[in-house]
XYZ file of C-alpha atoms in Angstrom:
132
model
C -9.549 5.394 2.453
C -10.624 2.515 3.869
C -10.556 0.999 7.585
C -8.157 -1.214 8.670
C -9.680 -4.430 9.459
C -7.113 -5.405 12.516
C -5.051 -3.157 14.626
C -1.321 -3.677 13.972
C -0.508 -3.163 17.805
C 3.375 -3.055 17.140
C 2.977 -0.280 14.310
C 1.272 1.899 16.827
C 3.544 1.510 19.542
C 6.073 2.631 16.966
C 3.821 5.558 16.446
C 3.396 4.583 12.831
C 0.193 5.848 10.835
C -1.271 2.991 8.478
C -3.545 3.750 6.300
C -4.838 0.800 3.986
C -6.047 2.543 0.674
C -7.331 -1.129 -0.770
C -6.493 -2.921 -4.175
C -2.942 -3.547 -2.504
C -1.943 -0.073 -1.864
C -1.387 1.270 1.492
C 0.917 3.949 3.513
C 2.262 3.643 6.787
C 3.989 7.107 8.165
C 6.340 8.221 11.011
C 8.456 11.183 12.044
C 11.382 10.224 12.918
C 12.228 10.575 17.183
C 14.777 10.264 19.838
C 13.935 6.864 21.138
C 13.898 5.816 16.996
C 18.127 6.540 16.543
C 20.643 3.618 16.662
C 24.423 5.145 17.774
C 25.114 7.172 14.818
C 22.153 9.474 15.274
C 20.426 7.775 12.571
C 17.280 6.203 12.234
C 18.100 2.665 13.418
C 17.505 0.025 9.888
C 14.885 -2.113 12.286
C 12.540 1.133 12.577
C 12.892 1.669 8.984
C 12.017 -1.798 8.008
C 9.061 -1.751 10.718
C 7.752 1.244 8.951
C 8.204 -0.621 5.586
C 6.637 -3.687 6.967
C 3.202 -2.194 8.048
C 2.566 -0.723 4.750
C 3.240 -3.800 3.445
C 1.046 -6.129 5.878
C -1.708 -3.114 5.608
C -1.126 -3.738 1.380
C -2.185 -7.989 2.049
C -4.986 -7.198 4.740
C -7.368 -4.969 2.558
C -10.978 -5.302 2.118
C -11.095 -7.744 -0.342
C -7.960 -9.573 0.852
C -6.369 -11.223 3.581
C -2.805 -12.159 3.553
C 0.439 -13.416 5.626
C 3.545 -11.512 4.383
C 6.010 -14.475 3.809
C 9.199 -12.695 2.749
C 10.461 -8.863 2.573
C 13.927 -7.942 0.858
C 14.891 -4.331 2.038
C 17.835 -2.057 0.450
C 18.828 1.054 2.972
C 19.433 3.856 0.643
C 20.223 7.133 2.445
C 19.720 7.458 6.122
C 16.967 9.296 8.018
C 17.261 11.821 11.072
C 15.503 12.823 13.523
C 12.288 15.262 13.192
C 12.404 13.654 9.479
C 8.729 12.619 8.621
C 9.211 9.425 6.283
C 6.170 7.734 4.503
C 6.152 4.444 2.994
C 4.271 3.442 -0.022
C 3.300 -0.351 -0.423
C 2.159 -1.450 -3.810
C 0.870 -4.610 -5.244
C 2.737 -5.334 -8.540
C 2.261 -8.666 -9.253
C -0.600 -11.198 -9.018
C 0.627 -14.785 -8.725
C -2.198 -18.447 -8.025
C -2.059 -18.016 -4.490
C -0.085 -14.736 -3.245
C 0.923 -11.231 -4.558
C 4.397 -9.072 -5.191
C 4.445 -6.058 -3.748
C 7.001 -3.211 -4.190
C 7.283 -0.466 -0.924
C 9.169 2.793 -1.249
C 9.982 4.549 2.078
C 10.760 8.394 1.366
C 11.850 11.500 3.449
C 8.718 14.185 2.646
C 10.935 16.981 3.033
C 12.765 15.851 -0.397
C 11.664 13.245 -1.696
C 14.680 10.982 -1.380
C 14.476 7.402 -1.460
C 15.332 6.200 2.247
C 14.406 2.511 1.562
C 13.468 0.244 -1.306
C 11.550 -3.108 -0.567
C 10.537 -6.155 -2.120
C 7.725 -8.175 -0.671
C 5.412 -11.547 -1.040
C 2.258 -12.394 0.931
C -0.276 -14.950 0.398
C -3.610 -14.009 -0.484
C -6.769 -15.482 -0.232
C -10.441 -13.904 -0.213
C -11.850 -12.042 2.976
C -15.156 -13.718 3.788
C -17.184 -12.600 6.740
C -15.842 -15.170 9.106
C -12.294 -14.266 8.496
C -10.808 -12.258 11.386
């Protein structure tokens, strides 16, 4: 596993677990709280897509690459509860001239279902040593 090279701030206030694995895979993780539920005691679709979008962003940012994430299409597949540890899987699929496709699956680990499917871009260009 390797280190993440910047501190997603908003992905830890979540109390989402990145973990860039490099080559344009990462995780991001999260047990579902409280404070995560919209009205129907459900996790609320912006948590789930935050969760999605830090294994994505951690995907783009790995030690050979740096990247913006420029688009993201999510599908919500089956909801998520609380105490329901969910882990999202961000891989690159597709290498384009100036950015990559990624695909991210977010699952419940209790069963295995599918919570959330996603679709992502994000540029790419090579880390150097002065990029931050």
């Amino acid at each position: 596993m390797e280190t993440d090279h910047r501190q997603d701030a908003y992905a830890d206030y979540l109390g989402v677990e990145v973990d860039t694995l490099g080559e344009g895979h990462a995780t991001a993780a999260l047990t579902v709280n409280h404070h995560h539920l919209n009205p129907h005691a459900t996790a609320h679709g912006a948590l789930l897509y935050s969760i999605v979008g830090a294994a994505l962003a951690a995907a783009a940012n790995d030690g050979i690459n740096t990247g913006v994430v420029s688009g993201v299409h999510i599908d919500y597949l089956s909801p998520a509860y609380r105490g329901d540890r969910l882990i999202a899987t961000a891989t690159v699929t597709e290498h384009l001239a100036r950015e990559n496709l990624y695909t991210v699956r977010l699952v419940r680990v209790a069963d295995g279902q599918i919570v959330a499917r996603a679709t992502g871009r994000a540029t790419r260009r090579t880390r150097t040593e002065a990029t931050p």
